Amino acid sequence: MLNTNTASDDRHIDLAADLEKHCSSIDLTDEQPPLEHAVSVVSHHDMPSIVDTPSRGQDEIYNKFPAHRKRIIAAVVSFCGFLAPISSTTVLSAVPEVAATYRCDGTIINLSNAMYLVFMGVSPMFWGPIGNVYGRRWVSIISATLFFAFSIGTAVAPNLASFFIFRMLTAFQGTSFLIIGSSAIGDIYKPTERGTAMGWFLSGTLIGPALGPFVGGIIVTFRSWRAIFWLQAALGGFGTLLVVFLFPETIHYKKSEELKGLPPRRKVCIMWQWLNPFRIIRLYRYPNLLTVALASSSLVWNMYSLLTPIRYVLNPRFDLTSPIQSGLFYIAPGCGYLFGTFFGGRWADHIVKKWIKIRGERVSEDRLRSCLAFIGAVIPGCILIYGWSIEKRKGGIPLPVIMMFLQGVAQLFCFPSLNTYCLDVMQGRSAEVVAGNYMVRYLFGALGTAVCLPAIRKIGVGWFSTISAGFLVIATFATYVTTVKGRDWRERMDHKKKTRKDQEAHVEEVEPN
């Protein structure tokens, strides 16, 4: 941190002058990255992405909180991360009842779920930059409060239009938990420990979508479907209390500190540079971020296209008559996610440590090796057996249940690796990288939710499962290429970025005053 007021003022003036120069001519379609903040404190966000085993000095930044406090923080963000995803599927068991209330077809209510996922995909463009500028705590408090309020709005929605609006507003707030939670894990855990912590955090985000329809099925069997959203509101209120009382600020450096003492006009210019949502999209100039987003998207596509049509697919197949009966099928993937939590993150950390010993240094892409077999073989195999066993009416109830369970376990061997890679690979903008990954994955989740039921009605669950398996295999190939080429891609992009900045600096030096 700067040691004198004079140095601080000079730094602010230089930063503001530079940003102001670019602000008036900003082009959102330009691929030039916005200016990064100067490194003011030692932070894991400012460390290189390829480092040797962290030194003792570097480890100090992760010792701000004792181990028990870290576990509490991880538990809080995991619970909050559970809220938005569970809301995306809880209503699935009640789709016919909601459709009857609003006098529409079940496909329309599934479309509301797709719009929910669209807004989950769009909102990271805003939450990622905001979390970097203002920190984790207050962003979480505000979004948790609004999630609670909009959940109440959904519960009392008098017509279909208001139901859609409140669902979308709830989704927009809920995604902040996923972005802030992942970033907080990166703030408090060392790179070699993040996989395990991320596994616990992701357990909330994955168990929610799987168990949500089971809970919804119980509720809608005995009560009105509106009770589902009253329960969601209660959970949101509890999450708000947890954040207020148990979630401290974890970020090592708030960019907002750099705005102190600046004139309002310059603050506005700088804030636009920092909070510009198109920063997230421009990250995909890096091929490695694009391929990892593709891998995450294939998993989310598979998850939501599997969960969304269960009541319409399995009820006729097994002659089930009530929502609670079809809701029981969601227990299988939910238990798989829970079981995988105990092993998936630890497996990812084990692979990282193994390759550190082999190379003598930590390379971010080595973490991705831990998920290749699961995303390329286990999950496609499970989805193919599931789909064609339903299509051909083979295997009875046990076979699809076992396949859903194994698929759930395998996903927890994939997501911790992919999410933690996003934290490791570009640490100066980790929240934005995570936000971009969530943006792409939930847009694909929305697409899967919207098309799965019409596609299954058209081509059958077997062929639709084959399409999903093919998507996973393609994503696996892209991920493997990233493990081999990702380091070179990053170094070339960083070299181009440095060369461009040097050229700009040279032009400024030769310009007459």
Short mmCIF file of C-alpha atoms in Angstrom, two decimals:
data_model
loop_
_atom_site.label_atom_id
_atom_site.label_comp_id
_atom_site.label_asym_id
_atom_site.label_seq_id
_atom_site.Cartn_x
_atom_site.Cartn_y
_atom_site.Cartn_z
CA MET A 1 0.00 0.00 0.00
CA LEU A 2 1.30 3.52 -0.76
CA ASN A 3 3.10 5.09 2.15
CA THR A 4 2.45 8.86 1.71
CA ASN A 5 -0.48 11.02 0.80
CA THR A 6 1.57 12.71 -1.92
CA ALA A 7 2.33 9.40 -3.60
CA SER A 8 -1.32 8.40 -3.35
CA ASP A 9 -2.47 11.68 -4.92
CA ASP A 10 0.07 11.39 -7.75
CA ARG A 11 -1.09 7.81 -8.40
CA HIS A 12 -4.75 8.83 -8.49
CA ILE A 13 -4.04 11.74 -10.83
CA ASP A 14 -2.00 9.59 -13.22
CA LEU A 15 -4.61 6.81 -13.19
CA ALA A 16 -7.52 9.17 -13.69
CA ALA A 17 -5.79 11.11 -16.46
CA ASP A 18 -5.02 7.94 -18.33
CA LEU A 19 -8.53 6.54 -17.97
CA GLU A 20 -10.13 9.87 -18.80
CA LYS A 21 -8.15 9.97 -22.02
CA HIS A 22 -9.69 6.66 -23.08
CA CYS A 23 -13.14 7.18 -21.60
CA SER A 24 -14.43 9.62 -24.18
CA SER A 25 -13.44 7.37 -27.08
CA ILE A 26 -14.33 3.99 -25.64
CA ASP A 27 -15.45 1.41 -28.20
CA LEU A 28 -17.33 -1.51 -26.76
CA THR A 29 -16.60 -3.69 -29.75
CA ASP A 30 -12.87 -3.13 -29.46
CA GLU A 31 -10.91 -6.08 -28.23
CA GLN A 32 -8.50 -3.89 -26.30
CA PRO A 33 -8.75 -4.87 -22.64
CA PRO A 34 -9.61 -2.12 -20.17
CA LEU A 35 -6.83 -0.84 -17.96
CA GLU A 36 -6.05 -2.92 -14.90
CA HIS A 37 -5.63 -1.35 -11.45
CA ALA A 38 -2.10 -0.85 -10.23
CA VAL A 39 -0.97 -3.43 -7.70
CA SER A 40 -1.33 -1.69 -4.37
CA VAL A 41 -1.11 -4.61 -1.98
CA VAL A 42 0.21 -8.12 -2.06
CA SER A 43 -2.69 -10.32 -3.13
CA HIS A 44 -3.20 -13.72 -4.64
CA HIS A 45 -5.10 -11.88 -7.36
CA ASP A 46 -1.86 -10.22 -8.42
CA MET A 47 0.33 -13.31 -8.40
CA PRO A 48 1.34 -14.93 -11.69
CA SER A 49 -0.74 -17.89 -12.77
CA ILE A 50 2.33 -20.07 -13.20
CA VAL A 51 4.29 -20.20 -9.99
CA ASP A 52 6.35 -22.56 -7.95
CA THR A 53 5.00 -23.89 -4.69
CA PRO A 54 3.90 -20.75 -2.79
CA SER A 55 6.51 -19.27 -0.54
CA ARG A 56 5.93 -18.53 3.11
CA GLY A 57 5.41 -14.83 2.34
CA GLN A 58 2.78 -15.60 -0.25
CA ASP A 59 1.01 -17.96 2.14
CA GLU A 60 0.53 -15.15 4.66
CA ILE A 61 -2.29 -13.59 2.66
CA TYR A 62 -4.34 -16.77 3.16
CA ASN A 63 -3.86 -16.72 6.94
CA LYS A 64 -6.12 -13.74 7.60
CA PHE A 65 -8.77 -16.12 8.97
CA PRO A 66 -8.20 -19.21 11.15
CA ALA A 67 -9.15 -22.61 9.79
CA HIS A 68 -12.47 -22.81 11.65
CA ARG A 69 -13.49 -19.37 10.36
CA LYS A 70 -12.65 -20.41 6.80
CA ARG A 71 -14.92 -23.42 7.20
CA ILE A 72 -17.74 -21.16 8.42
CA ILE A 73 -17.26 -18.84 5.44
CA ALA A 74 -17.25 -21.81 3.06
CA ALA A 75 -20.45 -23.13 4.70
CA VAL A 76 -22.19 -19.75 4.38
CA VAL A 77 -21.32 -19.28 0.71
CA SER A 78 -22.25 -22.90 0.02
CA PHE A 79 -25.70 -22.40 1.55
CA CYS A 80 -26.20 -19.16 -0.38
CA GLY A 81 -24.95 -20.86 -3.54
CA PHE A 82 -27.67 -23.45 -2.95
CA LEU A 83 -30.49 -20.86 -3.20
CA ALA A 84 -30.55 -19.73 -6.83
CA PRO A 85 -29.97 -23.18 -8.39
CA ILE A 86 -32.63 -24.86 -6.23
CA SER A 87 -35.10 -22.22 -7.35
CA SER A 88 -34.33 -23.09 -10.97
CA THR A 89 -35.76 -26.60 -10.56
CA THR A 90 -38.06 -26.68 -7.51
CA VAL A 91 -41.03 -25.78 -9.66
CA LEU A 92 -40.40 -28.64 -12.13
CA SER A 93 -42.51 -31.09 -10.13
CA ALA A 94 -45.32 -28.55 -10.07
CA VAL A 95 -45.30 -27.52 -13.75
CA PRO A 96 -48.78 -28.94 -14.54
CA GLU A 97 -50.26 -27.26 -11.43
CA VAL A 98 -48.68 -23.88 -12.21
CA ALA A 99 -49.82 -24.18 -15.81
CA ALA A 100 -53.35 -24.91 -14.63
CA THR A 101 -53.34 -21.83 -12.38
CA TYR A 102 -52.33 -19.54 -15.25
CA ARG A 103 -54.29 -21.50 -17.89
CA CYS A 104 -51.35 -22.27 -20.18
CA ASP A 105 -49.36 -25.25 -21.41
CA GLY A 106 -46.55 -26.81 -19.37
CA THR A 107 -44.10 -25.81 -22.10
CA ILE A 108 -44.74 -22.15 -21.20
CA ILE A 109 -43.85 -22.77 -17.55
CA ASN A 110 -40.70 -24.59 -18.65
CA LEU A 111 -39.96 -21.48 -20.69
CA SER A 112 -40.09 -19.46 -17.46
CA ASN A 113 -37.40 -21.77 -16.15
CA ALA A 114 -35.37 -21.16 -19.29
CA MET A 115 -35.71 -17.39 -18.81
CA TYR A 116 -34.66 -17.89 -15.19
CA LEU A 117 -31.45 -19.50 -16.43
CA VAL A 118 -30.96 -16.77 -19.06
CA PHE A 119 -30.96 -14.15 -16.32
CA MET A 120 -28.63 -16.33 -14.25
CA GLY A 121 -26.37 -16.24 -17.30
CA VAL A 122 -26.59 -12.49 -17.93
CA SER A 123 -26.17 -11.23 -14.36
CA PRO A 124 -22.54 -12.40 -13.90
CA MET A 125 -21.53 -9.69 -16.38
CA PHE A 126 -22.46 -7.23 -13.63
CA TRP A 127 -21.78 -9.09 -10.38
CA GLY A 128 -18.22 -10.06 -11.28
CA PRO A 129 -16.91 -6.50 -11.79
CA ILE A 130 -18.98 -5.11 -8.88
CA GLY A 131 -17.51 -7.71 -6.51
CA ASN A 132 -14.00 -6.69 -7.51
CA VAL A 133 -14.67 -2.98 -6.97
CA TYR A 134 -16.74 -2.98 -3.76
CA GLY A 135 -15.76 -6.29 -2.21
CA ARG A 136 -17.71 -9.42 -1.36
CA ARG A 137 -19.66 -8.65 1.80
CA TRP A 138 -21.93 -5.74 0.90
CA VAL A 139 -22.67 -7.10 -2.55
CA SER A 140 -23.78 -10.36 -0.90
CA ILE A 141 -25.97 -8.58 1.66
CA ILE A 142 -27.76 -6.50 -0.99
CA SER A 143 -28.32 -9.40 -3.38
CA ALA A 144 -29.49 -11.74 -0.58
CA THR A 145 -32.03 -9.17 0.58
CA LEU A 146 -33.38 -8.66 -2.95
CA PHE A 147 -33.50 -12.43 -3.53
CA PHE A 148 -35.67 -12.71 -0.43
CA ALA A 149 -37.99 -9.89 -1.59
CA PHE A 150 -38.40 -11.18 -5.17
CA SER A 151 -39.10 -14.71 -3.91
CA ILE A 152 -42.07 -13.30 -2.00
CA GLY A 153 -43.15 -11.56 -5.20
CA THR A 154 -43.09 -14.88 -7.06
CA ALA A 155 -45.15 -16.56 -4.34
CA VAL A 156 -47.95 -14.01 -4.63
CA ALA A 157 -47.74 -13.40 -8.41
CA PRO A 158 -51.35 -12.82 -9.59
CA ASN A 159 -50.80 -13.56 -13.28
CA LEU A 160 -48.38 -15.22 -15.68
CA ALA A 161 -46.58 -11.99 -16.62
CA SER A 162 -45.77 -11.13 -13.00
CA PHE A 163 -44.72 -14.74 -12.38
CA PHE A 164 -42.20 -14.45 -15.23
CA ILE A 165 -40.93 -11.04 -14.05
CA PHE A 166 -40.36 -12.01 -10.44
CA ARG A 167 -38.72 -15.28 -11.47
CA MET A 168 -36.26 -13.41 -13.69
CA LEU A 169 -35.51 -10.79 -11.02
CA THR A 170 -34.89 -13.54 -8.48
CA ALA A 171 -32.46 -15.23 -10.87
CA PHE A 172 -30.58 -11.98 -11.48
CA GLN A 173 -29.93 -11.56 -7.74
CA GLY A 174 -29.25 -15.20 -6.98
CA THR A 175 -26.30 -15.58 -9.35
CA SER A 176 -24.24 -13.14 -7.29
CA PHE A 177 -23.96 -15.88 -4.63
CA LEU A 178 -22.21 -18.12 -7.15
CA ILE A 179 -19.76 -15.43 -8.27
CA ILE A 180 -19.03 -14.03 -4.82
CA GLY A 181 -18.83 -17.50 -3.27
CA SER A 182 -16.23 -18.72 -5.77
CA SER A 183 -14.23 -15.50 -5.37
CA ALA A 184 -14.33 -15.74 -1.57
CA ILE A 185 -12.95 -19.28 -1.77
CA GLY A 186 -10.09 -17.91 -3.86
CA ASP A 187 -9.54 -15.13 -1.31
CA ILE A 188 -9.05 -17.37 1.70
CA TYR A 189 -7.61 -20.67 0.42
CA LYS A 190 -4.22 -21.38 -1.12
CA PRO A 191 -4.22 -22.64 -4.74
CA THR A 192 -3.31 -26.18 -3.65
CA GLU A 193 -6.27 -26.26 -1.22
CA ARG A 194 -8.95 -24.60 -3.32
CA GLY A 195 -10.18 -27.73 -5.05
CA THR A 196 -11.39 -29.30 -1.81
CA ALA A 197 -13.04 -26.06 -0.62
CA MET A 198 -14.56 -25.52 -4.07
CA GLY A 199 -15.99 -29.04 -3.97
CA TRP A 200 -17.88 -28.21 -0.78
CA PHE A 201 -19.07 -24.90 -2.21
CA LEU A 202 -20.24 -26.53 -5.43
CA SER A 203 -22.12 -29.19 -3.49
CA GLY A 204 -24.68 -26.51 -2.66
CA THR A 205 -24.94 -25.29 -6.25
CA LEU A 206 -25.46 -28.83 -7.61
CA ILE A 207 -27.48 -30.50 -4.87
CA GLY A 208 -30.00 -27.66 -5.12
CA PRO A 209 -31.11 -28.34 -8.72
CA ALA A 210 -31.31 -32.09 -8.04
CA LEU A 211 -33.23 -32.05 -4.75
CA GLY A 212 -35.38 -29.04 -5.62
CA PRO A 213 -37.94 -31.02 -7.65
CA PHE A 214 -38.17 -33.65 -4.88
CA VAL A 215 -39.00 -30.96 -2.33
CA GLY A 216 -41.38 -29.37 -4.82
CA GLY A 217 -43.05 -32.71 -5.44
CA ILE A 218 -43.75 -33.19 -1.73
CA ILE A 219 -45.14 -29.67 -1.38
CA VAL A 220 -47.36 -29.73 -4.45
CA THR A 221 -48.77 -33.14 -3.47
CA PHE A 222 -50.15 -31.78 -0.21
CA ARG A 223 -50.21 -27.99 -0.61
CA SER A 224 -50.46 -25.26 -3.26
CA TRP A 225 -47.50 -24.74 -5.57
CA ARG A 226 -47.18 -21.23 -4.10
CA ALA A 227 -45.85 -22.80 -0.90
CA ILE A 228 -42.72 -23.73 -2.88
CA PHE A 229 -41.85 -20.06 -3.27
CA TRP A 230 -42.75 -19.22 0.32
CA LEU A 231 -40.20 -21.85 1.32
CA GLN A 232 -37.73 -20.27 -1.10
CA ALA A 233 -38.36 -16.87 0.51
CA ALA A 234 -37.76 -18.33 3.98
CA LEU A 235 -34.47 -19.86 2.84
CA GLY A 236 -33.51 -16.54 1.27
CA GLY A 237 -34.24 -14.71 4.51
CA PHE A 238 -32.14 -17.19 6.46
CA GLY A 239 -29.32 -16.79 3.94
CA THR A 240 -29.49 -13.01 4.41
CA LEU A 241 -29.03 -13.43 8.17
CA LEU A 242 -26.09 -15.77 7.64
CA VAL A 243 -24.37 -13.26 5.35
CA VAL A 244 -24.98 -10.33 7.72
CA PHE A 245 -23.64 -12.07 10.82
CA LEU A 246 -21.16 -14.70 9.59
CA PHE A 247 -19.69 -13.51 6.29
CA PRO A 248 -16.83 -10.99 6.72
CA GLU A 249 -15.11 -9.11 3.95
CA THR A 250 -12.61 -11.46 2.32
CA ILE A 251 -11.25 -9.48 -0.60
CA HIS A 252 -7.63 -8.39 -0.23
CA TYR A 253 -8.00 -5.12 -2.10
CA LYS A 254 -11.06 -3.07 -3.09
CA LYS A 255 -10.63 -1.09 -6.27
CA SER A 256 -13.02 1.50 -4.85
CA GLU A 257 -10.15 2.69 -2.63
CA GLU A 258 -8.57 4.22 -5.71
CA LEU A 259 -11.52 6.58 -6.18
CA LYS A 260 -10.95 8.52 -2.97
CA GLY A 261 -10.21 12.19 -3.57
CA LEU A 262 -11.05 12.16 -7.28
CA PRO A 263 -13.49 14.61 -8.91
CA PRO A 264 -16.94 13.19 -9.70
CA ARG A 265 -16.44 13.27 -13.47
CA ARG A 266 -13.26 11.23 -13.24
CA LYS A 267 -14.93 8.79 -10.83
CA VAL A 268 -17.70 8.17 -13.35
CA CYS A 269 -15.18 7.54 -16.11
CA ILE A 270 -13.14 5.13 -14.01
CA MET A 271 -16.25 3.32 -12.76
CA TRP A 272 -17.39 2.76 -16.33
CA GLN A 273 -14.04 1.23 -17.14
CA TRP A 274 -14.25 -1.08 -14.15
CA LEU A 275 -17.94 -2.01 -14.24
CA ASN A 276 -18.36 -2.20 -17.99
CA PRO A 277 -20.10 -5.60 -18.43
CA PHE A 278 -18.45 -6.10 -21.80
CA ARG A 279 -15.20 -6.72 -19.91
CA ILE A 280 -16.56 -10.21 -19.28
CA ILE A 281 -17.17 -10.91 -22.96
CA ARG A 282 -13.74 -9.65 -23.98
CA LEU A 283 -12.14 -12.27 -21.72
CA TYR A 284 -13.00 -14.85 -24.36
CA ARG A 285 -10.17 -13.56 -26.49
CA TYR A 286 -8.27 -16.15 -24.44
CA PRO A 287 -8.92 -19.57 -26.07
CA ASN A 288 -8.36 -21.45 -22.82
CA LEU A 289 -11.21 -19.58 -21.10
CA LEU A 290 -13.49 -20.33 -24.03
CA THR A 291 -12.77 -24.07 -24.01
CA VAL A 292 -13.25 -24.36 -20.23
CA ALA A 293 -16.54 -22.46 -20.54
CA LEU A 294 -17.56 -24.97 -23.23
CA ALA A 295 -16.78 -27.86 -20.86
CA SER A 296 -18.78 -26.30 -18.01
CA SER A 297 -21.64 -25.58 -20.42
CA SER A 298 -21.79 -29.19 -21.60
CA LEU A 299 -22.21 -30.31 -17.97
CA VAL A 300 -24.94 -27.78 -17.20
CA TRP A 301 -26.73 -28.52 -20.50
CA ASN A 302 -26.68 -32.19 -19.57
CA MET A 303 -27.88 -31.56 -16.01
CA TYR A 304 -30.85 -29.35 -16.87
CA SER A 305 -31.90 -31.30 -19.96
CA LEU A 306 -31.91 -34.41 -17.75
CA LEU A 307 -33.78 -32.90 -14.80
CA THR A 308 -36.33 -30.72 -16.61
CA PRO A 309 -38.46 -33.38 -18.39
CA ILE A 310 -38.40 -36.12 -15.72
CA ARG A 311 -42.08 -35.82 -14.87
CA TYR A 312 -43.05 -35.93 -18.56
CA VAL A 313 -40.63 -38.78 -19.37
CA LEU A 314 -40.57 -41.10 -16.36
CA ASN A 315 -44.19 -40.81 -15.22
CA PRO A 316 -45.54 -42.35 -18.47
CA ARG A 317 -42.66 -44.86 -18.65
CA PHE A 318 -43.33 -46.28 -15.16
CA ASP A 319 -47.04 -45.44 -14.89
CA LEU A 320 -46.54 -42.93 -12.06
CA THR A 321 -49.49 -40.75 -11.13
CA SER A 322 -48.41 -38.19 -8.49
CA PRO A 323 -45.79 -35.42 -8.32
CA ILE A 324 -44.14 -36.95 -5.26
CA GLN A 325 -43.51 -40.21 -7.11
CA SER A 326 -41.62 -38.53 -9.95
CA GLY A 327 -39.94 -36.26 -7.39
CA LEU A 328 -38.31 -39.32 -5.82
CA PHE A 329 -36.23 -39.81 -8.98
CA TYR A 330 -34.44 -36.51 -8.29
CA ILE A 331 -32.97 -38.00 -5.11
CA ALA A 332 -30.60 -40.14 -7.19
CA PRO A 333 -28.56 -37.34 -8.82
CA GLY A 334 -28.80 -35.32 -5.60
CA CYS A 335 -27.22 -38.14 -3.61
CA GLY A 336 -24.61 -38.47 -6.35
CA TYR A 337 -23.68 -34.79 -6.00
CA LEU A 338 -23.48 -35.14 -2.22
CA PHE A 339 -21.35 -38.29 -2.42
CA GLY A 340 -19.06 -36.72 -5.02
CA THR A 341 -18.47 -33.74 -2.73
CA PHE A 342 -16.30 -35.89 -0.45
CA PHE A 343 -13.96 -36.94 -3.25
CA GLY A 344 -14.12 -34.66 -6.32
CA GLY A 345 -12.33 -31.62 -4.89
CA ARG A 346 -9.70 -33.74 -3.14
CA TRP A 347 -9.03 -35.57 -6.40
CA ALA A 348 -8.47 -32.26 -8.21
CA ASP A 349 -6.03 -31.06 -5.51
CA HIS A 350 -4.23 -34.43 -5.61
CA ILE A 351 -3.65 -34.09 -9.36
CA VAL A 352 -2.31 -30.56 -8.92
CA LYS A 353 0.20 -31.67 -6.27
CA LYS A 354 1.21 -34.67 -8.38
CA TRP A 355 2.07 -32.46 -11.36
CA ILE A 356 3.89 -29.94 -9.18
CA LYS A 357 6.23 -32.78 -8.20
CA ILE A 358 6.62 -33.81 -11.85
CA ARG A 359 7.27 -30.30 -13.21
CA GLY A 360 8.76 -28.60 -10.20
CA GLU A 361 6.23 -25.79 -10.62
CA ARG A 362 2.46 -25.30 -10.65
CA VAL A 363 0.90 -24.90 -14.07
CA SER A 364 -2.79 -23.98 -13.97
CA GLU A 365 -3.77 -26.29 -16.84
CA ASP A 366 -2.59 -29.41 -15.00
CA ARG A 367 -5.67 -29.17 -12.78
CA LEU A 368 -7.89 -29.88 -15.78
CA ARG A 369 -6.40 -33.36 -16.14
CA SER A 370 -8.43 -34.49 -13.14
CA CYS A 371 -11.77 -34.17 -14.98
CA LEU A 372 -11.02 -35.59 -18.43
CA ALA A 373 -12.03 -39.22 -17.81
CA PHE A 374 -15.25 -38.23 -16.08
CA ILE A 375 -16.48 -35.64 -18.58
CA GLY A 376 -15.36 -37.69 -21.58
CA ALA A 377 -16.38 -41.22 -20.60
CA VAL A 378 -18.31 -41.65 -17.35
CA ILE A 379 -20.97 -38.99 -17.85
CA PRO A 380 -21.60 -39.66 -21.59
CA GLY A 381 -21.85 -43.38 -20.82
CA CYS A 382 -24.36 -42.77 -18.05
CA ILE A 383 -26.53 -40.44 -20.13
CA LEU A 384 -26.58 -42.86 -23.06
CA ILE A 385 -27.61 -45.82 -20.91
CA TYR A 386 -30.22 -43.67 -19.14
CA GLY A 387 -31.75 -42.35 -22.35
CA TRP A 388 -31.89 -45.57 -24.31
CA SER A 389 -33.09 -47.65 -21.34
CA ILE A 390 -36.06 -45.30 -21.09
CA GLU A 391 -36.56 -45.26 -24.85
CA LYS A 392 -36.46 -49.06 -25.20
CA ARG A 393 -38.20 -49.73 -21.87
CA LYS A 394 -35.34 -51.87 -20.54
CA GLY A 395 -33.92 -52.25 -17.05
CA GLY A 396 -36.91 -51.12 -15.02
CA ILE A 397 -36.58 -48.38 -12.38
CA PRO A 398 -33.15 -49.37 -10.92
CA LEU A 399 -31.14 -48.77 -14.13
CA PRO A 400 -32.02 -45.08 -14.71
CA VAL A 401 -31.71 -44.41 -10.97
CA ILE A 402 -28.18 -45.87 -10.87
CA MET A 403 -27.17 -43.93 -14.00
CA MET A 404 -28.44 -40.65 -12.53
CA PHE A 405 -26.55 -41.32 -9.31
CA LEU A 406 -23.26 -42.12 -11.06
CA GLN A 407 -23.63 -39.09 -13.30
CA GLY A 408 -24.08 -36.91 -10.22
CA VAL A 409 -20.91 -38.31 -8.65
CA ALA A 410 -18.94 -37.78 -11.87
CA GLN A 411 -20.01 -34.15 -12.17
CA LEU A 412 -18.45 -33.43 -8.76
CA PHE A 413 -15.18 -34.75 -10.20
CA CYS A 414 -15.49 -32.15 -12.99
CA PHE A 415 -16.87 -28.89 -11.61
CA PRO A 416 -14.27 -28.34 -8.84
CA SER A 417 -11.49 -28.67 -11.40
CA LEU A 418 -13.12 -26.35 -13.93
CA ASN A 419 -14.18 -23.72 -11.41
CA THR A 420 -10.85 -23.66 -9.60
CA TYR A 421 -9.03 -23.31 -12.93
CA CYS A 422 -11.01 -20.10 -13.46
CA LEU A 423 -9.66 -18.80 -10.14
CA ASP A 424 -6.08 -19.82 -10.88
CA VAL A 425 -5.60 -18.92 -14.52
CA MET A 426 -6.02 -15.13 -14.47
CA GLN A 427 -5.78 -14.17 -10.84
CA GLY A 428 -5.87 -10.42 -11.38
CA ARG A 429 -9.44 -10.79 -12.69
CA SER A 430 -10.57 -14.03 -11.08
CA ALA A 431 -14.08 -12.81 -10.21
CA GLU A 432 -14.63 -11.75 -13.81
CA VAL A 433 -13.33 -15.03 -15.19
CA VAL A 434 -15.67 -16.97 -12.89
CA ALA A 435 -18.51 -14.65 -13.89
CA GLY A 436 -17.84 -15.24 -17.58
CA ASN A 437 -17.83 -18.99 -17.03
CA TYR A 438 -21.17 -18.88 -15.23
CA MET A 439 -22.59 -16.62 -17.93
CA VAL A 440 -21.87 -19.13 -20.70
CA ARG A 441 -22.84 -22.23 -18.72
CA TYR A 442 -26.25 -20.89 -17.66
CA LEU A 443 -27.05 -19.64 -21.15
CA PHE A 444 -26.49 -23.21 -22.32
CA GLY A 445 -28.54 -24.43 -19.35
CA ALA A 446 -31.36 -22.14 -20.46
CA LEU A 447 -31.13 -23.51 -23.99
CA GLY A 448 -31.21 -27.09 -22.72
CA THR A 449 -34.22 -26.35 -20.52
CA ALA A 450 -36.11 -24.70 -23.38
CA VAL A 451 -35.49 -27.33 -26.06
CA CYS A 452 -35.37 -30.61 -24.12
CA LEU A 453 -39.10 -31.29 -23.84
CA PRO A 454 -40.00 -30.35 -27.46
CA ALA A 455 -36.94 -32.29 -28.71
CA ILE A 456 -37.79 -35.39 -26.68
CA ARG A 457 -41.35 -35.29 -27.99
CA LYS A 458 -39.97 -35.01 -31.53
CA ILE A 459 -36.99 -37.43 -31.61
CA GLY A 460 -37.30 -39.39 -28.36
CA VAL A 461 -35.29 -39.41 -25.15
CA GLY A 462 -32.72 -41.85 -26.60
CA TRP A 463 -31.59 -39.66 -29.47
CA PHE A 464 -31.71 -36.51 -27.33
CA SER A 465 -29.44 -38.22 -24.80
CA THR A 466 -27.10 -39.12 -27.65
CA ILE A 467 -26.87 -35.44 -28.62
CA SER A 468 -26.05 -34.53 -25.02
CA ALA A 469 -23.36 -37.21 -24.87
CA GLY A 470 -21.85 -35.93 -28.11
CA PHE A 471 -21.67 -32.41 -26.66
CA LEU A 472 -19.75 -33.79 -23.68
CA VAL A 473 -17.26 -35.65 -25.87
CA ILE A 474 -16.55 -32.53 -27.93
CA ALA A 475 -16.06 -30.53 -24.72
CA THR A 476 -13.63 -33.17 -23.45
CA PHE A 477 -11.51 -32.89 -26.58
CA ALA A 478 -11.42 -29.09 -26.20
CA THR A 479 -10.43 -29.43 -22.54
CA TYR A 480 -7.63 -31.86 -23.38
CA VAL A 481 -6.26 -29.45 -25.98
CA THR A 482 -6.31 -26.76 -23.29
CA THR A 483 -4.23 -28.91 -20.91
CA VAL A 484 -1.62 -29.24 -23.66
CA LYS A 485 -1.74 -25.80 -25.31
CA GLY A 486 -3.29 -23.57 -22.64
CA ARG A 487 -0.01 -22.32 -21.18
CA ASP A 488 1.29 -21.32 -24.62
CA TRP A 489 -2.02 -19.61 -25.46
CA ARG A 490 -1.85 -17.53 -22.29
CA GLU A 491 1.77 -16.58 -22.78
CA ARG A 492 1.14 -15.47 -26.38
CA MET A 493 -1.88 -13.41 -25.38
CA ASP A 494 0.02 -11.82 -22.49
CA HIS A 495 2.94 -11.04 -24.79
CA LYS A 496 0.61 -9.35 -27.29
CA LYS A 497 -0.97 -7.38 -24.48
CA LYS A 498 2.42 -6.25 -23.15
CA THR A 499 3.64 -5.32 -26.64
CA ARG A 500 0.52 -3.25 -27.26
CA LYS A 501 0.91 -1.41 -23.96
CA ASP A 502 4.59 -0.73 -24.68
CA GLN A 503 3.67 0.71 -28.07
CA GLU A 504 1.01 2.93 -26.51
CA ALA A 505 3.48 4.12 -23.89
CA HIS A 506 6.05 4.90 -26.60
CA VAL A 507 3.50 6.93 -28.58
CA GLU A 508 2.65 8.95 -25.47
CA GLU A 509 6.34 9.67 -24.84
CA VAL A 510 6.97 11.07 -28.34
CA GLU A 511 3.79 13.16 -28.46
CA PRO A 512 4.50 16.88 -27.91
CA ASN A 513 3.25 18.34 -24.65
#
